[in-house]
mmCIF file of C-alpha atoms and ligand atoms in Angstrom:
data_model
loop_
_atom_site.group_PDB
_atom_site.id
_atom_site.type_symbol
_atom_site.label_atom_id
_atom_site.label_comp_id
_atom_site.label_asym_id
_atom_site.label_seq_id
_atom_site.Cartn_x
_atom_site.Cartn_y
_atom_site.Cartn_z
ATOM 1 C CA MET A 1 -0.099 -0.010 -0.122
ATOM 2 C CA LYS A 2 1.125 3.421 -0.739
ATOM 3 C CA LEU A 3 1.365 5.799 2.072
ATOM 4 C CA LEU A 4 1.560 9.476 2.106
ATOM 5 C CA ILE A 5 2.879 10.860 5.611
ATOM 6 C CA VAL A 6 2.627 14.966 5.760
ATOM 7 C CA ALA A 7 2.991 17.529 8.797
ATOM 8 C CA GLY A 8 1.529 20.636 8.536
ATOM 9 C CA SER A 9 4.407 22.113 9.934
ATOM 10 C CA THR A 10 7.547 23.272 8.347
ATOM 11 C CA ARG A 11 9.430 24.262 11.918
ATOM 12 C CA LEU A 12 12.350 22.758 12.399
ATOM 13 C CA ALA A 13 12.074 21.389 15.653
ATOM 14 C CA SER A 14 8.278 20.705 15.078
ATOM 15 C CA PHE A 15 6.476 17.979 16.802
ATOM 16 C CA ASN A 16 4.282 17.143 14.025
ATOM 17 C CA ARG A 17 7.345 16.639 11.723
ATOM 18 C CA LYS A 18 8.682 14.070 14.407
ATOM 19 C CA LEU A 19 5.074 12.647 14.831
ATOM 20 C CA ALA A 20 5.513 12.110 10.820
ATOM 21 C CA HIS A 21 9.120 10.462 11.307
ATOM 22 C CA ALA A 22 7.949 8.184 13.644
ATOM 23 C CA ALA A 23 4.327 7.277 11.845
ATOM 24 C CA ALA A 24 6.648 6.624 8.706
ATOM 25 C CA ASP A 25 9.048 4.113 10.619
ATOM 26 C CA LEU A 26 5.967 2.182 11.912
ATOM 27 C CA ALA A 27 4.389 2.197 8.676
ATOM 28 C CA ARG A 28 7.258 0.830 6.890
ATOM 29 C CA ALA A 29 7.816 -1.839 9.422
ATOM 30 C CA ALA A 30 4.083 -2.573 9.034
ATOM 31 C CA GLY A 31 4.842 -2.897 5.016
ATOM 32 C CA ALA A 32 3.393 -0.079 3.696
ATOM 33 C CA GLU A 33 5.336 2.034 0.932
ATOM 34 C CA VAL A 34 5.801 5.315 2.272
ATOM 35 C CA THR A 35 6.206 8.661 0.775
ATOM 36 C CA HIS A 36 6.930 11.302 3.500
ATOM 37 C CA LEU A 37 6.504 14.726 2.228
ATOM 38 C CA GLU A 38 8.056 17.844 3.664
ATOM 39 C CA LEU A 39 6.042 20.900 2.688
ATOM 40 C CA ALA A 40 8.947 23.215 3.260
ATOM 41 C CA ASP A 41 10.444 21.159 -0.100
ATOM 42 C CA PHE A 42 7.365 22.613 -2.180
ATOM 43 C CA ASP A 43 7.758 26.162 -3.244
ATOM 44 C CA ILE A 44 3.800 27.251 -2.777
ATOM 45 C CA PRO A 45 2.658 30.668 -2.496
ATOM 46 C CA MET A 46 -0.261 32.181 -0.499
ATOM 47 C CA TYR A 47 -3.363 31.154 -2.692
ATOM 48 C CA ASN A 48 -4.446 33.962 -5.079
ATOM 49 C CA ALA A 49 -6.830 33.474 -7.507
ATOM 50 C CA ASP A 50 -5.267 36.271 -9.624
ATOM 51 C CA LEU A 51 -1.879 34.332 -9.105
ATOM 52 C CA GLU A 52 -3.507 31.371 -10.310
ATOM 53 C CA ALA A 53 -4.943 32.663 -13.744
ATOM 54 C CA ARG A 54 -1.129 33.330 -14.535
ATOM 55 C CA GLY A 55 -0.591 29.452 -14.024
ATOM 56 C CA THR A 56 -0.397 26.825 -11.504
ATOM 57 C CA PRO A 57 2.651 26.699 -9.851
ATOM 58 C CA ALA A 58 4.712 23.724 -10.711
ATOM 59 C CA ASP A 59 5.046 22.435 -7.235
ATOM 60 C CA VAL A 60 1.316 22.229 -6.581
ATOM 61 C CA MET A 61 0.827 20.376 -9.647
ATOM 62 C CA LYS A 62 3.767 18.272 -8.445
ATOM 63 C CA LEU A 63 1.621 17.664 -5.151
ATOM 64 C CA LYS A 64 -1.687 17.116 -6.982
ATOM 65 C CA GLN A 65 -0.039 13.895 -8.758
ATOM 66 C CA LEU A 66 1.620 12.782 -5.579
ATOM 67 C CA MET A 67 -1.802 12.823 -3.725
ATOM 68 C CA PHE A 68 -3.553 11.294 -6.314
ATOM 69 C CA GLU A 69 -1.090 8.381 -6.751
ATOM 70 C CA HIS A 70 -1.341 7.638 -2.746
ATOM 71 C CA PRO A 71 -4.913 5.637 -1.650
ATOM 72 C CA ALA A 72 -3.620 6.350 2.067
ATOM 73 C CA TRP A 73 -2.406 9.380 3.435
ATOM 74 C CA ILE A 74 -1.545 10.255 7.444
ATOM 75 C CA ILE A 75 -1.665 13.839 7.967
ATOM 76 C CA CYS A 76 -0.037 15.209 11.242
ATOM 77 C CA SER A 77 -1.696 18.254 12.201
ATOM 78 C CA PRO A 78 -0.514 21.175 14.382
ATOM 79 C CA GLU A 79 -2.984 23.076 16.429
ATOM 80 C CA TYR A 80 -3.192 26.850 15.845
ATOM 81 C CA ASN A 81 -6.110 28.763 17.744
ATOM 82 C CA GLY A 82 -8.304 25.613 18.075
ATOM 83 C CA SER A 83 -7.894 24.827 14.390
ATOM 84 C CA TYR A 84 -5.162 23.379 11.720
ATOM 85 C CA THR A 85 -2.216 25.388 10.248
ATOM 86 C CA ALA A 86 -2.479 28.013 7.357
ATOM 87 C CA LEU A 87 0.120 26.149 5.800
ATOM 88 C CA LEU A 88 -2.200 22.799 5.778
ATOM 89 C CA LYS A 89 -5.086 25.133 4.483
ATOM 90 C CA ASN A 90 -3.395 26.653 2.070
ATOM 91 C CA THR A 91 -1.602 23.458 0.615
ATOM 92 C CA ILE A 92 -5.226 21.906 0.443
ATOM 93 C CA ASP A 93 -6.697 24.916 -1.065
ATOM 94 C CA TRP A 94 -4.257 24.751 -3.882
ATOM 95 C CA VAL A 95 -4.397 21.339 -4.584
ATOM 96 C CA SER A 96 -7.998 21.172 -4.459
ATOM 97 C CA SER A 97 -8.339 23.795 -7.018
ATOM 98 C CA PRO A 98 -9.106 22.831 -10.586
ATOM 99 C CA VAL A 99 -6.654 23.571 -13.317
ATOM 100 C CA LYS A 100 -8.949 25.066 -15.969
ATOM 101 C CA SER A 101 -6.079 24.830 -18.623
ATOM 102 C CA ASP A 102 -5.788 21.334 -18.097
ATOM 103 C CA PRO A 103 -8.276 18.748 -18.947
ATOM 104 C CA ALA A 104 -6.782 16.039 -16.744
ATOM 105 C CA TRP A 105 -7.237 18.394 -13.674
ATOM 106 C CA GLN A 106 -10.661 19.833 -13.894
ATOM 107 C CA ASP A 107 -11.888 18.219 -11.081
ATOM 108 C CA GLY A 108 -10.678 19.823 -8.155
ATOM 109 C CA PHE A 109 -11.032 16.739 -5.456
ATOM 110 C CA LYS A 110 -9.435 14.174 -8.097
ATOM 111 C CA SER A 111 -6.372 14.220 -5.763
ATOM 112 C CA PHE A 112 -8.632 13.556 -2.400
ATOM 113 C CA SER A 113 -11.512 11.637 -3.690
ATOM 114 C CA GLY A 114 -11.760 8.125 -2.000
ATOM 115 C CA LYS A 115 -8.431 8.517 -0.216
ATOM 116 C CA VAL A 116 -8.335 7.104 3.449
ATOM 117 C CA VAL A 117 -6.759 9.528 5.877
ATOM 118 C CA GLY A 118 -5.538 8.682 9.293
ATOM 119 C CA MET A 119 -5.513 12.135 11.352
ATOM 120 C CA LEU A 120 -2.594 12.586 14.016
ATOM 121 C CA SER A 121 -1.482 15.861 15.710
ATOM 122 C CA ALA A 122 0.914 16.619 18.471
ATOM 123 C CA SER A 123 1.074 19.950 20.823
ATOM 124 C CA PRO A 124 2.626 20.790 24.219
ATOM 125 C CA GLY A 125 -0.784 21.228 25.381
ATOM 126 C CA ALA A 126 -2.747 18.483 27.300
ATOM 127 C CA LEU A 127 -5.075 17.828 24.342
ATOM 128 C CA GLY A 128 -2.317 17.438 21.683
ATOM 129 C CA GLY A 129 -3.996 19.304 18.918
ATOM 130 C CA LEU A 130 -7.066 17.535 18.972
ATOM 131 C CA ARG A 131 -9.155 20.711 18.177
ATOM 132 C CA SER A 132 -7.207 20.911 14.756
ATOM 133 C CA GLN A 133 -8.375 17.451 13.903
ATOM 134 C CA SER A 134 -12.153 18.477 14.881
ATOM 135 C CA HIS A 135 -11.751 21.088 11.963
ATOM 136 C CA LEU A 136 -9.531 18.925 9.709
ATOM 137 C CA ALA A 137 -12.048 15.942 9.491
ATOM 138 C CA PRO A 138 -15.156 18.026 7.845
ATOM 139 C CA LEU A 139 -12.857 19.444 5.302
ATOM 140 C CA LEU A 140 -11.204 16.084 4.243
ATOM 141 C CA LEU A 141 -14.852 14.781 4.330
ATOM 142 C CA ASN A 142 -16.325 17.608 1.856
ATOM 143 C CA ALA A 143 -13.244 16.754 -0.187
ATOM 144 C CA GLN A 144 -14.595 13.101 -0.486
ATOM 145 C CA CYS A 145 -11.986 11.755 1.661
ATOM 146 C CA TRP A 146 -12.637 8.597 3.866
ATOM 147 C CA VAL A 147 -11.538 9.952 7.502
ATOM 148 C CA ALA A 148 -10.366 7.141 9.669
ATOM 149 C CA PRO A 149 -12.276 6.548 12.854
ATOM 150 C CA GLN A 150 -9.000 5.711 14.632
ATOM 151 C CA ALA A 151 -7.130 9.242 15.397
ATOM 152 C CA PHE A 152 -4.442 9.893 18.000
ATOM 153 C CA ALA A 153 -3.375 13.248 19.609
ATOM 154 C CA LEU A 154 0.127 13.607 21.487
ATOM 155 C CA GLY A 155 -0.592 15.893 24.345
ATOM 156 C CA HIS A 156 2.859 17.251 25.969
ATOM 157 C CA ALA A 157 4.573 16.726 22.986
ATOM 158 C CA GLY A 158 7.995 18.171 24.525
ATOM 159 C CA ASP A 159 8.371 15.283 26.813
ATOM 160 C CA ALA A 160 7.292 12.663 24.222
ATOM 161 C CA PHE A 161 10.254 12.321 21.988
ATOM 162 C CA ASP A 162 14.186 11.148 22.848
ATOM 163 C CA ALA A 163 17.080 12.922 21.124
ATOM 164 C CA GLN A 164 16.959 10.885 18.162
ATOM 165 C CA GLY A 165 13.248 12.052 17.483
ATOM 166 C CA GLN A 166 11.804 8.638 18.502
ATOM 167 C CA LEU A 167 8.372 8.287 20.431
ATOM 168 C CA VAL A 168 9.549 7.276 24.201
ATOM 169 C CA ASN A 169 6.350 5.871 25.575
ATOM 170 C CA GLU A 170 5.155 2.170 24.189
ATOM 171 C CA LYS A 171 1.569 3.636 24.369
ATOM 172 C CA HIS A 172 2.059 6.500 22.149
ATOM 173 C CA ARG A 173 3.858 3.950 19.601
ATOM 174 C CA GLY A 174 0.879 2.021 20.033
ATOM 175 C CA SER A 175 -1.698 4.632 19.594
ATOM 176 C CA VAL A 176 0.309 5.689 16.121
ATOM 177 C CA GLN A 177 0.228 2.271 15.132
ATOM 178 C CA ALA A 178 -3.267 1.955 15.450
ATOM 179 C CA VAL A 179 -4.160 4.794 13.012
ATOM 180 C CA ILE A 180 -1.804 3.318 10.521
ATOM 181 C CA ASP A 181 -2.987 -0.222 10.778
ATOM 182 C CA GLN A 182 -6.603 1.196 10.253
ATOM 183 C CA VAL A 183 -5.704 3.430 7.342
ATOM 184 C CA LEU A 184 -3.834 0.723 5.749
ATOM 185 C CA PHE A 185 -6.566 -1.556 6.490
ATOM 186 C CA ALA A 186 -9.328 0.417 5.119
ATOM 187 C CA ALA A 187 -7.685 1.810 2.145
ATOM 188 C CA GLY A 188 -6.436 -2.085 0.856
ATOM 189 C CA ARG A 189 -10.181 -2.410 0.947
ATOM 190 C CA LEU A 190 -11.291 0.660 -0.625
ATOM 191 C CA SER A 191 -8.956 1.209 -3.350
ATOM 192 C CA HIS A 192 -9.669 -1.917 -5.429
HETATM 193 C C1 FMN B 201 -0.664 31.280 16.494
HETATM 194 C C2 FMN B 201 -0.319 29.863 17.699
HETATM 195 C C3 FMN B 201 -1.660 29.300 17.978
HETATM 196 C C4 FMN B 201 -1.571 28.301 18.596
HETATM 197 N N1 FMN B 201 -2.484 27.719 19.303
HETATM 198 C C5 FMN B 201 -2.631 26.425 19.496
HETATM 199 C C6 FMN B 201 -3.827 25.774 20.410
HETATM 200 O O1 FMN B 201 -4.784 26.475 19.849
HETATM 201 N N2 FMN B 201 -3.550 24.614 20.735
HETATM 202 C C7 FMN B 201 -2.434 24.000 21.115
HETATM 203 O O2 FMN B 201 -2.642 22.760 21.636
HETATM 204 N N3 FMN B 201 -1.596 24.710 20.727
HETATM 205 C C8 FMN B 201 -1.221 26.010 20.164
HETATM 206 N N4 FMN B 201 -0.235 26.487 19.783
HETATM 207 C C9 FMN B 201 1.064 25.537 20.021
HETATM 208 C C10 FMN B 201 1.214 25.018 19.262
HETATM 209 O O3 FMN B 201 0.853 23.789 19.393
HETATM 210 C C11 FMN B 201 2.766 24.544 19.180
HETATM 211 O O4 FMN B 201 3.796 25.988 18.764
HETATM 212 C C12 FMN B 201 3.476 23.300 18.240
HETATM 213 O O5 FMN B 201 4.510 23.559 18.364
HETATM 214 C C13 FMN B 201 3.255 23.674 16.848
HETATM 215 O O6 FMN B 201 3.292 22.511 16.395
HETATM 216 P P1 FMN B 201 4.750 21.953 15.383
HETATM 217 O O7 FMN B 201 5.636 21.647 16.786
HETATM 218 O O8 FMN B 201 4.604 20.940 14.812
HETATM 219 O O9 FMN B 201 5.425 23.385 14.805
HETATM 220 C C14 FMN B 201 -0.124 27.724 19.047
HETATM 221 C C15 FMN B 201 1.032 27.976 18.758
HETATM 222 C C16 FMN B 201 1.020 29.373 17.773
HETATM 223 C C17 FMN B 201 2.076 29.767 16.824
#
């Protein structure tokens, strides 16, 4: 199963990027073919329809194709003001916008439709960014994704990783594993 993992933060010491790394390791061990996306590697401006009218940026096209090619996704979503980050929203807005000049990309939800998405989040706070997930889920459903019922929010994230960026608590690893297992299970059945 081709699994895409991405974090909604580009911060160097980001907890969500660490969580994405940990999830990628666990998913590879579970036999998934993992693509670990770093949004910092994509040159994507703030969405503006006037800018888009001059041509969809090449990195948006790259992302559309990558997301389209992966039936299963894990999104590690930081929480800003009780919601997901502008980075994540901006990325999703670009990817979901139809490319008027390209017949292959007239359907804005082409990259989203039918994807099985597992949500993880991490925050220094006690709730672990859970509220970002409660905003992200309806967005994904609207974009025709299947959102996995199993999700995990890692609270007190500052204490959760060792110096190598590994999750120190076995229970946390188990919670991440449960999301991965459900996403791989569901994607395996829904993508045929
Ligand atoms: C503008 C802003 C708003 C934030 N709001 C919340 C919040 O509502 N809930 C929360 O748990 N943490 C909040 N935080 C703290 C983030 O969870 C923390 O910065 C976290 O490290 C961001 O994720 P990252 O480590 O993956 O970059 C906020 C941070 C910023 C910069």
